[in-house]
Each structure stands twice: as structure tokens, then as C-alpha cells.
């Protein structure tokens, strides 16, 4: 826990330090308030204060009683004579935390005359921050973002370089599903560097402790429920169940996997029955069988699983890499999704974009090409266990059974759907999410919740 907290303090301190030293926040200007920093970066007030204390010790900031925190008016930011490549990234990001420095080091081994300036902006106001940065003269050369963010810049496709020709070889080596994921018209505006299906992970230590057989390729829903029942235990005998079989996350990037497996299409025209069946099953797990716990969607996803308090969870390789930074005491294993007859699941990806106005397009392309190189992709996969966008790399790192549990078969990513493809309008995602508040509390029946969702189509 102590190492995890120190990682968070350092992470925010480093983000703010780079924003100050890059000139994004100038001497004498105010930082966001503590409340705003908590909100934007998803951290507790204690973590934010410790981050600010680090910057205070470095004499980068000054706290003004009753007014806030400003960048030290006496700070002089040195001007470099070297060539600079600016990489702006969304935050929080498990890939950026775990792998970006490795990528920067690999790039600078080839281009030692270039300084890479890496800066993170909070997800909530990401594109607004990018625009503000550009207006201040800090034009990004490379942008790192999540899959939906790549398509919600509010800019035209012409504002980004078409990566089809400059990255032709890299794109040809990718899974076709990934290579074409960010095609807009005739152009490819973003190149994914890692991706993941949403899959079922389990704690092998708990399975072994309770004598539960390892999930096989044809694991059924009944077997899933039976395993979750065995794992739901009052471990200390105080009359309160403190270990559950499954973490159900109410976020729209997790639970719809159960719906997809039951035939829900999320296209506004689906039958009501598959949706009712899905929601009834979730209520069964949470309230009738009482073998699952609802994870808080706005905190670190599925915290109970990380603490060994639940046996199974829907997750991604990207999220799992972030958990490893928190010193997991076990190595999660992958199980086939057992929730229905359909084999659908969700996809997520992180990708690079190159603005048309970047200072050196050739250098920016080389940075992204470095990220997609087989050697670096394999190195990142081995060290952090991210899934590569390159088939050849995954087949060296993962066995066939694991890849098939991730819905990856040969060069195909089967029945994987990006949320932005199913529901293009992010406002509609928020509407659908808000409509389920009573359902998740167990205060609205599955039938009524399904009808409410269908009324919003």
C-alpha cells in the first residue's frame, strides 16, 4: 500500500512538473485548486497534497494562504537548443505509466539529438487542454489517447496526418481489426499501440484454496455461478461476508460484455428479451444469489479483486498492467467468458495520432514507428504483459488457449466491439449509464430497467 501511494504522489507531481517546466503553466500562474486536481486526476486530497509538497520542496510552486498555489514567480525555465518532440498524452493511462518511458528511451537511442518532452493532461478536459497548449505555442507533435478520445477531438480529419502511407508496413503487420479501427473515410487518423478485449480474470490462489477446478475452454455459466458460490465466504466468522465470487463493475465499459454474450446489440433496435435476461442475471448475482459485489466505477476499477476479496472480475490487459504497479500478491489468469451463447466482448485500445501542424512530421512518424516495432512491442509485452497489436509478437508471448480466451484466433479478433462503434455518441452512453442508477442499487426490476434503456434509443 505504501509503494502504491508513493507511485500516485510521484505520478501527479511529475505531470505538474512537466506542465510547469514546459511552459504550459507559466511563472505566477495558478495551478488548479486541490478539489479540481482531485477531480481531474482521480486522486484523494491526501495524494494531491503530497504531490504539491514535492513540488514545493523543488521550489517550483508557492502556496498563497487563502488564494491557492502558483508557479514560483522567480522560476526561470531554461531554453534548450536541441530539437524537441512534444508528446501529449491522456491521464490516467496505464500504458503511459508503465511503458512510455521505455518507448522514449528506445526512440532516443536512435535519435540522440532529440529531446522528447512528454506531458499528460486529464482525460476529462483532454482536447480542451490540447487546444490551450497549442494556442500557447506548445504545439503537440504526437498525441497519445484512448480509442474513443481519438474520434472526439472536435477537429476535422485533415487536422491529423493520414498514417496509411507512412506507417504502411507497421499497419500491414497488425491484426486487420486494429489496423482499420481508426479509419475515417479514406484516411487512418490513429495507429493503435496496444489493445485488449474485455475478458474474465480469476485469482488462481483462491481457486486452489477452495478446491475449484481451473476454468477450461468450454466453461459454462452454471460452472461460473458454482465457482462464485464457493468463493463467497465469511472468512473471519464475524457474520459478514467479506469475500465474494465476482466483482461486477457498473461502468459501461464492463457490464455490457454480459449483454453482448446474451445477444444484446445496443443498436437501438434489439429485442427486449435479451436485455431483460442480462439484467436479471446481474441481479441474480448481486441480490438473489449474493455471490457478487458491485465495484465502484469511478474509483480504481475492481479494487476488491486487487485486494484478493473477489475471485473473478471483468478486466483488460491494460488495466491489469496498472494493477501490477500496486504489487499484486497473485498473478491473475484468463478464463473464457461464460455468460451466454454469443461470443461477443468489448474492445479497448490506446493509439497515437500526429497533428498536421506538428513541427516535424517525419520525426513524429519515426516515434510512432518505434512504438510499433516488433522488438519494442515484444519487450513491452514481456515486461508489462500488454497485448501487442502485432500477431507475430502475441504468438511468441501467449499460448493458444490464452489468446482464444481473449477472443483472438490466428489473425482474427473475433466478435470484438469498440464501445464507440456500438454507441457513437458519448452523451448517449452517459444517458444510458444514468438510467441504471436504481437498477444497480437493487431498487428497480430488470424488466423496468430494460424498458427504460429501450426508451432512450
PDB file of N, CA and C in Angstrom, residues 252-351:
ATOM      1  N   UNK A 252     -19.968   1.387 -18.104  1.00  0.00           N
ATOM      2  CA  UNK A 252     -20.439   0.953 -19.419  1.00  0.00           C
ATOM      3  C   UNK A 252     -19.331   0.332 -20.262  1.00  0.00           C
ATOM      4  N   UNK A 253     -18.109   0.309 -19.752  1.00  0.00           N
ATOM      5  CA  UNK A 253     -17.046  -0.377 -20.489  1.00  0.00           C
ATOM      6  C   UNK A 253     -16.762  -1.760 -19.909  1.00  0.00           C
ATOM      7  N   UNK A 254     -17.680  -2.263 -19.060  1.00  0.00           N
ATOM      8  CA  UNK A 254     -17.514  -3.589 -18.483  1.00  0.00           C
ATOM      9  C   UNK A 254     -18.784  -4.451 -18.599  1.00  0.00           C
ATOM     10  N   UNK A 255     -19.868  -4.067 -17.898  1.00  0.00           N
ATOM     11  CA  UNK A 255     -21.004  -4.980 -17.824  1.00  0.00           C
ATOM     12  C   UNK A 255     -21.652  -5.291 -19.172  1.00  0.00           C
ATOM     13  N   UNK A 256     -21.584  -4.402 -20.203  1.00  0.00           N
ATOM     14  CA  UNK A 256     -22.181  -4.775 -21.489  1.00  0.00           C
ATOM     15  C   UNK A 256     -21.599  -6.043 -22.114  1.00  0.00           C
ATOM     16  N   UNK A 257     -20.432  -6.508 -21.646  1.00  0.00           N
ATOM     17  CA  UNK A 257     -19.910  -7.784 -22.138  1.00  0.00           C
ATOM     18  C   UNK A 257     -20.912  -8.903 -21.854  1.00  0.00           C
ATOM     19  N   UNK A 258     -21.517  -8.871 -20.663  1.00  0.00           N
ATOM     20  CA  UNK A 258     -22.525  -9.877 -20.319  1.00  0.00           C
ATOM     21  C   UNK A 258     -23.711  -9.757 -21.267  1.00  0.00           C
ATOM     22  N   UNK A 259     -24.087  -8.521 -21.595  1.00  0.00           N
ATOM     23  CA  UNK A 259     -25.199  -8.290 -22.519  1.00  0.00           C
ATOM     24  C   UNK A 259     -24.871  -8.798 -23.922  1.00  0.00           C
ATOM     25  N   UNK A 260     -23.670  -8.502 -24.408  1.00  0.00           N
ATOM     26  CA  UNK A 260     -23.267  -8.971 -25.742  1.00  0.00           C
ATOM     27  C   UNK A 260     -23.313 -10.491 -25.821  1.00  0.00           C
ATOM     28  N   UNK A 261     -22.924 -11.153 -24.737  1.00  0.00           N
ATOM     29  CA  UNK A 261     -22.933 -12.619 -24.733  1.00  0.00           C
ATOM     30  C   UNK A 261     -24.352 -13.187 -24.721  1.00  0.00           C
ATOM     31  N   UNK A 262     -25.305 -12.337 -24.379  1.00  0.00           N
ATOM     32  CA  UNK A 262     -26.708 -12.761 -24.371  1.00  0.00           C
ATOM     33  C   UNK A 262     -27.485 -12.230 -25.571  1.00  0.00           C
ATOM     34  N   UNK A 263     -26.779 -11.683 -26.550  1.00  0.00           N
ATOM     35  CA  UNK A 263     -27.427 -11.294 -27.794  1.00  0.00           C
ATOM     36  C   UNK A 263     -27.912  -9.867 -27.870  1.00  0.00           C
ATOM     37  N   UNK A 264     -27.571  -9.012 -26.896  1.00  0.00           N
ATOM     38  CA  UNK A 264     -27.955  -7.600 -26.956  1.00  0.00           C
ATOM     39  C   UNK A 264     -27.037  -6.901 -27.965  1.00  0.00           C
ATOM     40  N   UNK A 265     -27.619  -6.066 -28.830  1.00  0.00           N
ATOM     41  CA  UNK A 265     -26.852  -5.429 -29.908  1.00  0.00           C
ATOM     42  C   UNK A 265     -26.494  -3.970 -29.622  1.00  0.00           C
ATOM     43  N   UNK A 266     -27.221  -3.309 -28.752  1.00  0.00           N
ATOM     44  CA  UNK A 266     -27.003  -1.886 -28.434  1.00  0.00           C
ATOM     45  C   UNK A 266     -27.105  -0.998 -29.677  1.00  0.00           C
ATOM     46  N   UNK A 267     -27.920  -1.431 -30.650  1.00  0.00           N
ATOM     47  CA  UNK A 267     -28.097  -0.610 -31.846  1.00  0.00           C
ATOM     48  C   UNK A 267     -29.423   0.138 -31.849  1.00  0.00           C
ATOM     49  N   UNK A 268     -30.156   0.053 -30.735  1.00  0.00           N
ATOM     50  CA  UNK A 268     -31.432   0.753 -30.640  1.00  0.00           C
ATOM     51  C   UNK A 268     -32.595  -0.038 -31.188  1.00  0.00           C
ATOM     52  N   UNK A 269     -32.315  -1.194 -31.795  1.00  0.00           N
ATOM     53  CA  UNK A 269     -33.388  -1.983 -32.410  1.00  0.00           C
ATOM     54  C   UNK A 269     -33.478  -3.390 -31.836  1.00  0.00           C
ATOM     55  N   UNK A 270     -32.743  -3.650 -30.760  1.00  0.00           N
ATOM     56  CA  UNK A 270     -32.698  -5.007 -30.238  1.00  0.00           C
ATOM     57  C   UNK A 270     -34.006  -5.388 -29.551  1.00  0.00           C
ATOM     58  N   UNK A 271     -34.238  -6.697 -29.486  1.00  0.00           N
ATOM     59  CA  UNK A 271     -35.393  -7.197 -28.753  1.00  0.00           C
ATOM     60  C   UNK A 271     -35.201  -6.925 -27.263  1.00  0.00           C
ATOM     61  N   UNK A 272     -36.321  -6.830 -26.582  1.00  0.00           N
ATOM     62  CA  UNK A 272     -36.259  -6.552 -25.149  1.00  0.00           C
ATOM     63  C   UNK A 272     -35.777  -7.771 -24.363  1.00  0.00           C
ATOM     64  N   UNK A 273     -36.134  -8.964 -24.822  1.00  0.00           N
ATOM     65  CA  UNK A 273     -35.896 -10.171 -24.040  1.00  0.00           C
ATOM     66  C   UNK A 273     -34.423 -10.417 -23.701  1.00  0.00           C
ATOM     67  N   UNK A 274     -33.467 -10.279 -24.659  1.00  0.00           N
ATOM     68  CA  UNK A 274     -32.056 -10.484 -24.291  1.00  0.00           C
ATOM     69  C   UNK A 274     -31.560  -9.492 -23.238  1.00  0.00           C
ATOM     70  N   UNK A 275     -32.067  -8.259 -23.294  1.00  0.00           N
ATOM     71  CA  UNK A 275     -31.662  -7.255 -22.314  1.00  0.00           C
ATOM     72  C   UNK A 275     -32.223  -7.598 -20.938  1.00  0.00           C
ATOM     73  N   UNK A 276     -33.488  -8.025 -20.892  1.00  0.00           N
ATOM     74  CA  UNK A 276     -34.088  -8.437 -19.618  1.00  0.00           C
ATOM     75  C   UNK A 276     -33.320  -9.628 -19.047  1.00  0.00           C
ATOM     76  N   UNK A 277     -32.967 -10.579 -19.907  1.00  0.00           N
ATOM     77  CA  UNK A 277     -32.225 -11.760 -19.463  1.00  0.00           C
ATOM     78  C   UNK A 277     -30.877 -11.366 -18.857  1.00  0.00           C
ATOM     79  N   UNK A 278     -30.215 -10.417 -19.496  1.00  0.00           N
ATOM     80  CA  UNK A 278     -28.920  -9.942 -18.993  1.00  0.00           C
ATOM     81  C   UNK A 278     -29.058  -9.281 -17.627  1.00  0.00           C
ATOM     82  N   UNK A 279     -29.996  -8.346 -17.529  1.00  0.00           N
ATOM     83  CA  UNK A 279     -30.155  -7.596 -16.281  1.00  0.00           C
ATOM     84  C   UNK A 279     -30.650  -8.495 -15.150  1.00  0.00           C
ATOM     85  N   UNK A 280     -31.484  -9.475 -15.483  1.00  0.00           N
ATOM     86  CA  UNK A 280     -31.946 -10.430 -14.470  1.00  0.00           C
ATOM     87  C   UNK A 280     -30.769 -11.233 -13.921  1.00  0.00           C
ATOM     88  N   UNK A 281     -29.882 -11.662 -14.813  1.00  0.00           N
ATOM     89  CA  UNK A 281     -28.710 -12.428 -14.384  1.00  0.00           C
ATOM     90  C   UNK A 281     -27.819 -11.599 -13.458  1.00  0.00           C
ATOM     91  N   UNK A 282     -27.628 -10.320 -13.790  1.00  0.00           N
ATOM     92  CA  UNK A 282     -26.812  -9.450 -12.934  1.00  0.00           C
ATOM     93  C   UNK A 282     -27.459  -9.304 -11.560  1.00  0.00           C
ATOM     94  N   UNK A 283     -28.793  -9.124 -11.525  1.00  0.00           N
ATOM     95  CA  UNK A 283     -29.492  -9.053 -10.238  1.00  0.00           C
ATOM     96  C   UNK A 283     -29.386 -10.374  -9.480  1.00  0.00           C
ATOM     97  N   UNK A 284     -29.424 -11.496 -10.208  1.00  0.00           N
ATOM     98  CA  UNK A 284     -29.242 -12.794  -9.553  1.00  0.00           C
ATOM     99  C   UNK A 284     -27.903 -12.826  -8.812  1.00  0.00           C
ATOM    100  N   UNK A 285     -26.856 -12.430  -9.503  1.00  0.00           N
ATOM    101  CA  UNK A 285     -25.515 -12.475  -8.908  1.00  0.00           C
ATOM    102  C   UNK A 285     -25.406 -11.575  -7.683  1.00  0.00           C
ATOM    103  N   UNK A 286     -25.971 -10.358  -7.799  1.00  0.00           N
ATOM    104  CA  UNK A 286     -25.807  -9.362  -6.739  1.00  0.00           C
ATOM    105  C   UNK A 286     -26.758  -9.562  -5.566  1.00  0.00           C
ATOM    106  N   UNK A 287     -28.028  -9.872  -5.866  1.00  0.00           N
ATOM    107  CA  UNK A 287     -29.058  -9.779  -4.823  1.00  0.00           C
ATOM    108  C   UNK A 287     -29.795 -11.085  -4.523  1.00  0.00           C
ATOM    109  N   UNK A 288     -29.929 -11.972  -5.499  1.00  0.00           N
ATOM    110  CA  UNK A 288     -30.623 -13.230  -5.219  1.00  0.00           C
ATOM    111  C   UNK A 288     -29.635 -14.286  -4.722  1.00  0.00           C
ATOM    112  N   UNK A 289     -28.566 -14.508  -5.477  1.00  0.00           N
ATOM    113  CA  UNK A 289     -27.557 -15.474  -5.042  1.00  0.00           C
ATOM    114  C   UNK A 289     -26.576 -14.851  -4.047  1.00  0.00           C
ATOM    115  N   UNK A 290     -26.409 -13.540  -4.151  1.00  0.00           N
ATOM    116  CA  UNK A 290     -25.473 -12.792  -3.293  1.00  0.00           C
ATOM    117  C   UNK A 290     -24.052 -13.366  -3.353  1.00  0.00           C
ATOM    118  N   UNK A 291     -23.586 -13.542  -4.575  1.00  0.00           N
ATOM    119  CA  UNK A 291     -22.243 -14.097  -4.782  1.00  0.00           C
ATOM    120  C   UNK A 291     -21.342 -13.111  -5.534  1.00  0.00           C
ATOM    121  N   UNK A 292     -21.832 -11.882  -5.684  1.00  0.00           N
ATOM    122  CA  UNK A 292     -21.051 -10.855  -6.382  1.00  0.00           C
ATOM    123  C   UNK A 292     -21.175  -9.543  -5.632  1.00  0.00           C
ATOM    124  N   UNK A 293     -20.195  -8.672  -5.855  1.00  0.00           N
ATOM    125  CA  UNK A 293     -20.207  -7.346  -5.250  1.00  0.00           C
ATOM    126  C   UNK A 293     -20.062  -6.322  -6.370  1.00  0.00           C
ATOM    127  N   UNK A 294     -20.742  -5.189  -6.209  1.00  0.00           N
ATOM    128  CA  UNK A 294     -20.711  -4.127  -7.219  1.00  0.00           C
ATOM    129  C   UNK A 294     -19.521  -3.211  -6.947  1.00  0.00           C
ATOM    130  N   UNK A 295     -18.578  -3.158  -7.878  1.00  0.00           N
ATOM    131  CA  UNK A 295     -17.401  -2.300  -7.716  1.00  0.00           C
ATOM    132  C   UNK A 295     -17.742  -0.863  -8.052  1.00  0.00           C
ATOM    133  N   UNK A 296     -17.146   0.072  -7.333  1.00  0.00           N
ATOM    134  CA  UNK A 296     -17.359   1.498  -7.595  1.00  0.00           C
ATOM    135  C   UNK A 296     -16.694   1.870  -8.910  1.00  0.00           C
ATOM    136  N   UNK A 297     -17.490   2.386  -9.862  1.00  0.00           N
ATOM    137  CA  UNK A 297     -16.963   2.585 -11.213  1.00  0.00           C
ATOM    138  C   UNK A 297     -16.058   3.791 -11.338  1.00  0.00           C
ATOM    139  N   UNK A 298     -16.138   4.749 -10.431  1.00  0.00           N
ATOM    140  CA  UNK A 298     -15.325   5.946 -10.585  1.00  0.00           C
ATOM    141  C   UNK A 298     -14.050   5.894  -9.753  1.00  0.00           C
ATOM    142  N   UNK A 299     -13.887   4.812  -8.970  1.00  0.00           N
ATOM    143  CA  UNK A 299     -12.629   4.621  -8.261  1.00  0.00           C
ATOM    144  C   UNK A 299     -11.778   3.665  -9.087  1.00  0.00           C
ATOM    145  N   UNK A 300     -10.633   3.241  -8.560  1.00  0.00           N
ATOM    146  CA  UNK A 300      -9.835   2.278  -9.294  1.00  0.00           C
ATOM    147  C   UNK A 300     -10.689   1.048  -9.514  1.00  0.00           C
ATOM    148  N   UNK A 301     -10.806   0.669 -10.775  1.00  0.00           N
ATOM    149  CA  UNK A 301     -11.740  -0.385 -11.160  1.00  0.00           C
ATOM    150  C   UNK A 301     -11.447  -1.683 -10.409  1.00  0.00           C
ATOM    151  N   UNK A 302     -12.506  -2.236  -9.830  1.00  0.00           N
ATOM    152  CA  UNK A 302     -12.452  -3.574  -9.252  1.00  0.00           C
ATOM    153  C   UNK A 302     -11.410  -3.710  -8.147  1.00  0.00           C
ATOM    154  N   UNK A 303     -11.385  -2.762  -7.248  1.00  0.00           N
ATOM    155  CA  UNK A 303     -10.419  -2.746  -6.162  1.00  0.00           C
ATOM    156  C   UNK A 303     -10.498  -4.018  -5.321  1.00  0.00           C
ATOM    157  N   UNK A 304     -11.704  -4.573  -5.143  1.00  0.00           N
ATOM    158  CA  UNK A 304     -11.856  -5.775  -4.327  1.00  0.00           C
ATOM    159  C   UNK A 304     -11.052  -6.939  -4.900  1.00  0.00           C
ATOM    160  N   UNK A 305     -11.015  -7.066  -6.202  1.00  0.00           N
ATOM    161  CA  UNK A 305     -10.242  -8.140  -6.837  1.00  0.00           C
ATOM    162  C   UNK A 305      -8.755  -7.953  -6.570  1.00  0.00           C
ATOM    163  N   UNK A 306      -8.276  -6.728  -6.685  1.00  0.00           N
ATOM    164  CA  UNK A 306      -6.858  -6.433  -6.446  1.00  0.00           C
ATOM    165  C   UNK A 306      -6.468  -6.826  -5.029  1.00  0.00           C
ATOM    166  N   UNK A 307      -7.375  -6.630  -4.075  1.00  0.00           N
ATOM    167  CA  UNK A 307      -7.099  -6.932  -2.667  1.00  0.00           C
ATOM    168  C   UNK A 307      -7.346  -8.397  -2.312  1.00  0.00           C
ATOM    169  N   UNK A 308      -7.674  -9.218  -3.312  1.00  0.00           N
ATOM    170  CA  UNK A 308      -7.932 -10.622  -3.032  1.00  0.00           C
ATOM    171  C   UNK A 308      -9.261 -10.862  -2.355  1.00  0.00           C
ATOM    172  N   UNK A 309     -10.193  -9.903  -2.505  1.00  0.00           N
ATOM    173  CA  UNK A 309     -11.502 -10.009  -1.856  1.00  0.00           C
ATOM    174  C   UNK A 309     -12.595 -10.522  -2.787  1.00  0.00           C
ATOM    175  N   UNK A 310     -12.289 -10.664  -4.070  1.00  0.00           N
ATOM    176  CA  UNK A 310     -13.196 -11.337  -5.001  1.00  0.00           C
ATOM    177  C   UNK A 310     -12.363 -12.263  -5.873  1.00  0.00           C
ATOM    178  N   UNK A 311     -13.002 -13.321  -6.340  1.00  0.00           N
ATOM    179  CA  UNK A 311     -12.267 -14.338  -7.081  1.00  0.00           C
ATOM    180  C   UNK A 311     -12.185 -14.105  -8.567  1.00  0.00           C
ATOM    181  N   UNK A 312     -13.146 -13.338  -9.124  1.00  0.00           N
ATOM    182  CA  UNK A 312     -13.194 -13.135 -10.574  1.00  0.00           C
ATOM    183  C   UNK A 312     -13.614 -11.706 -10.885  1.00  0.00           C
ATOM    184  N   UNK A 313     -13.230 -11.242 -12.085  1.00  0.00           N
ATOM    185  CA  UNK A 313     -13.536  -9.872 -12.480  1.00  0.00           C
ATOM    186  C   UNK A 313     -13.438  -9.756 -13.993  1.00  0.00           C
ATOM    187  N   UNK A 314     -14.217  -8.854 -14.572  1.00  0.00           N
ATOM    188  CA  UNK A 314     -14.045  -8.485 -15.974  1.00  0.00           C
ATOM    189  C   UNK A 314     -12.991  -7.389 -16.039  1.00  0.00           C
ATOM    190  N   UNK A 315     -11.975  -7.595 -16.848  1.00  0.00           N
ATOM    191  CA  UNK A 315     -10.880  -6.629 -16.901  1.00  0.00           C
ATOM    192  C   UNK A 315     -10.260  -6.621 -18.288  1.00  0.00           C
ATOM    193  N   UNK A 316      -9.135  -5.922 -18.425  1.00  0.00           N
ATOM    194  CA  UNK A 316      -8.384  -5.867 -19.680  1.00  0.00           C
ATOM    195  C   UNK A 316      -6.902  -5.995 -19.363  1.00  0.00           C
ATOM    196  N   UNK A 317      -6.114  -6.317 -20.365  1.00  0.00           N
ATOM    197  CA  UNK A 317      -4.666  -6.403 -20.138  1.00  0.00           C
ATOM    198  C   UNK A 317      -4.088  -5.041 -19.784  1.00  0.00           C
ATOM    199  N   UNK A 318      -4.724  -3.966 -20.282  1.00  0.00           N
ATOM    200  CA  UNK A 318      -4.252  -2.612 -19.988  1.00  0.00           C
ATOM    201  C   UNK A 318      -4.480  -2.287 -18.517  1.00  0.00           C
ATOM    202  N   UNK A 319      -5.670  -2.616 -18.016  1.00  0.00           N
ATOM    203  CA  UNK A 319      -5.967  -2.381 -16.605  1.00  0.00           C
ATOM    204  C   UNK A 319      -5.099  -3.263 -15.711  1.00  0.00           C
ATOM    205  N   UNK A 320      -4.918  -4.510 -16.131  1.00  0.00           N
ATOM    206  CA  UNK A 320      -4.132  -5.448 -15.333  1.00  0.00           C
ATOM    207  C   UNK A 320      -2.691  -4.979 -15.170  1.00  0.00           C
ATOM    208  N   UNK A 321      -2.147  -4.352 -16.197  1.00  0.00           N
ATOM    209  CA  UNK A 321      -0.789  -3.808 -16.091  1.00  0.00           C
ATOM    210  C   UNK A 321      -0.723  -2.731 -15.018  1.00  0.00           C
ATOM    211  N   UNK A 322      -1.784  -1.932 -14.901  1.00  0.00           N
ATOM    212  CA  UNK A 322      -1.841  -0.922 -13.850  1.00  0.00           C
ATOM    213  C   UNK A 322      -1.913  -1.545 -12.473  1.00  0.00           C
ATOM    214  N   UNK A 323      -2.642  -2.642 -12.342  1.00  0.00           N
ATOM    215  CA  UNK A 323      -2.726  -3.322 -11.050  1.00  0.00           C
ATOM    216  C   UNK A 323      -1.357  -3.841 -10.610  1.00  0.00           C
ATOM    217  N   UNK A 324      -0.555  -4.252 -11.573  1.00  0.00           N
ATOM    218  CA  UNK A 324       0.769  -4.782 -11.210  1.00  0.00           C
ATOM    219  C   UNK A 324       1.645  -3.707 -10.574  1.00  0.00           C
ATOM    220  N   UNK A 325       1.376  -2.457 -10.883  1.00  0.00           N
ATOM    221  CA  UNK A 325       2.107  -1.367 -10.228  1.00  0.00           C
ATOM    222  C   UNK A 325       1.745  -1.269  -8.755  1.00  0.00           C
ATOM    223  N   UNK A 326       0.637  -1.901  -8.369  1.00  0.00           N
ATOM    224  CA  UNK A 326       0.171  -1.850  -6.989  1.00  0.00           C
ATOM    225  C   UNK A 326       0.591  -3.095  -6.212  1.00  0.00           C
ATOM    226  N   UNK A 327       1.557  -3.832  -6.760  1.00  0.00           N
ATOM    227  CA  UNK A 327       2.110  -5.011  -6.098  1.00  0.00           C
ATOM    228  C   UNK A 327       1.034  -6.052  -5.805  1.00  0.00           C
ATOM    229  N   UNK A 328       0.450  -6.582  -6.866  1.00  0.00           N
ATOM    230  CA  UNK A 328      -0.474  -7.697  -6.715  1.00  0.00           C
ATOM    231  C   UNK A 328       0.231  -8.859  -6.018  1.00  0.00           C
ATOM    232  N   UNK A 329      -0.491  -9.524  -5.132  1.00  0.00           N
ATOM    233  CA  UNK A 329       0.098 -10.653  -4.424  1.00  0.00           C
ATOM    234  C   UNK A 329      -0.192 -11.971  -5.130  1.00  0.00           C
ATOM    235  N   UNK A 330      -0.798 -11.900  -6.315  1.00  0.00           N
ATOM    236  CA  UNK A 330      -1.067 -13.100  -7.111  1.00  0.00           C
ATOM    237  C   UNK A 330      -1.031 -12.695  -8.580  1.00  0.00           C
ATOM    238  N   UNK A 331      -0.908 -13.660  -9.453  1.00  0.00           N
ATOM    239  CA  UNK A 331      -0.898 -13.395 -10.892  1.00  0.00           C
ATOM    240  C   UNK A 331      -2.227 -13.865 -11.488  1.00  0.00           C
ATOM    241  N   UNK A 332      -3.110 -12.925 -11.856  1.00  0.00           N
ATOM    242  CA  UNK A 332      -4.411 -13.312 -12.411  1.00  0.00           C
ATOM    243  C   UNK A 332      -4.259 -14.169 -13.663  1.00  0.00           C
ATOM    244  N   UNK A 333      -5.187 -15.099 -13.828  1.00  0.00           N
ATOM    245  CA  UNK A 333      -5.235 -15.951 -15.012  1.00  0.00           C
ATOM    246  C   UNK A 333      -6.487 -15.621 -15.827  1.00  0.00           C
ATOM    247  N   UNK A 334      -6.454 -15.979 -17.103  1.00  0.00           N
ATOM    248  CA  UNK A 334      -7.558 -15.675 -18.013  1.00  0.00           C
ATOM    249  C   UNK A 334      -8.480 -16.878 -18.121  1.00  0.00           C
ATOM    250  N   UNK A 335      -9.792 -16.615 -18.047  1.00  0.00           N
ATOM    251  CA  UNK A 335     -10.799 -17.661 -18.220  1.00  0.00           C
ATOM    252  C   UNK A 335     -11.711 -17.291 -19.387  1.00  0.00           C
ATOM    253  N   UNK A 336     -12.239 -18.277 -20.103  1.00  0.00           N
ATOM    254  CA  UNK A 336     -13.190 -17.980 -21.179  1.00  0.00           C
ATOM    255  C   UNK A 336     -14.440 -17.309 -20.618  1.00  0.00           C
ATOM    256  N   UNK A 337     -15.020 -16.405 -21.400  1.00  0.00           N
ATOM    257  CA  UNK A 337     -16.260 -15.744 -20.979  1.00  0.00           C
ATOM    258  C   UNK A 337     -17.406 -16.752 -21.025  1.00  0.00           C
ATOM    259  N   UNK A 338     -18.140 -16.930 -19.906  1.00  0.00           N
ATOM    260  CA  UNK A 338     -19.137 -17.996 -19.835  1.00  0.00           C
ATOM    261  C   UNK A 338     -20.589 -17.518 -19.781  1.00  0.00           C
ATOM    262  N   UNK A 339     -20.854 -16.256 -20.155  1.00  0.00           N
ATOM    263  CA  UNK A 339     -22.135 -15.652 -19.784  1.00  0.00           C
ATOM    264  C   UNK A 339     -23.293 -15.930 -20.735  1.00  0.00           C
ATOM    265  N   UNK A 340     -23.035 -16.453 -21.922  1.00  0.00           N
ATOM    266  CA  UNK A 340     -24.132 -16.690 -22.858  1.00  0.00           C
ATOM    267  C   UNK A 340     -23.674 -17.441 -24.084  1.00  0.00           C
ATOM    268  N   UNK A 341     -24.619 -17.657 -25.006  1.00  0.00           N
ATOM    269  CA  UNK A 341     -24.333 -18.420 -26.214  1.00  0.00           C
ATOM    270  C   UNK A 341     -23.474 -17.634 -27.203  1.00  0.00           C
ATOM    271  N   UNK A 342     -23.628 -16.309 -27.213  1.00  0.00           N
ATOM    272  CA  UNK A 342     -22.848 -15.484 -28.130  1.00  0.00           C
ATOM    273  C   UNK A 342     -21.427 -15.317 -27.576  1.00  0.00           C
ATOM    274  N   UNK A 343     -20.478 -15.072 -28.460  1.00  0.00           N
ATOM    275  CA  UNK A 343     -19.077 -14.962 -28.045  1.00  0.00           C
ATOM    276  C   UNK A 343     -18.559 -13.521 -28.095  1.00  0.00           C
ATOM    277  N   UNK A 344     -19.459 -12.553 -28.047  1.00  0.00           N
ATOM    278  CA  UNK A 344     -19.053 -11.159 -28.170  1.00  0.00           C
ATOM    279  C   UNK A 344     -18.385 -10.616 -26.921  1.00  0.00           C
ATOM    280  N   UNK A 345     -17.573  -9.596 -27.116  1.00  0.00           N
ATOM    281  CA  UNK A 345     -16.978  -8.866 -25.999  1.00  0.00           C
ATOM    282  C   UNK A 345     -16.647  -7.450 -26.459  1.00  0.00           C
ATOM    283  N   UNK A 346     -16.177  -6.641 -25.529  1.00  0.00           N
ATOM    284  CA  UNK A 346     -15.782  -5.271 -25.843  1.00  0.00           C
ATOM    285  C   UNK A 346     -14.288  -5.204 -26.148  1.00  0.00           C
ATOM    286  N   UNK A 347     -13.918  -4.194 -26.914  1.00  0.00           N
ATOM    287  CA  UNK A 347     -12.521  -3.903 -27.206  1.00  0.00           C
ATOM    288  C   UNK A 347     -12.159  -2.533 -26.658  1.00  0.00           C
ATOM    289  N   UNK A 348     -10.924  -2.384 -26.217  1.00  0.00           N
ATOM    290  CA  UNK A 348     -10.383  -1.057 -25.919  1.00  0.00           C
ATOM    291  C   UNK A 348      -9.004  -0.974 -26.563  1.00  0.00           C
ATOM    292  N   UNK A 349      -8.538   0.242 -26.818  1.00  0.00           N
ATOM    293  CA  UNK A 349      -7.217   0.421 -27.422  1.00  0.00           C
ATOM    294  C   UNK A 349      -6.640   1.765 -27.021  1.00  0.00           C
ATOM    295  N   UNK A 350      -5.326   1.849 -27.043  1.00  0.00           N
ATOM    296  CA  UNK A 350      -4.605   3.117 -26.929  1.00  0.00           C
ATOM    297  C   UNK A 350      -3.920   3.365 -28.258  1.00  0.00           C
ATOM    298  N   UNK A 351      -3.916   4.621 -28.709  1.00  0.00           N
ATOM    299  CA  UNK A 351      -3.402   4.896 -30.050  1.00  0.00           C
ATOM    300  C   UNK A 351      -2.636   6.210 -30.097  1.00  0.00           C
TER     301      UNK A 351
END
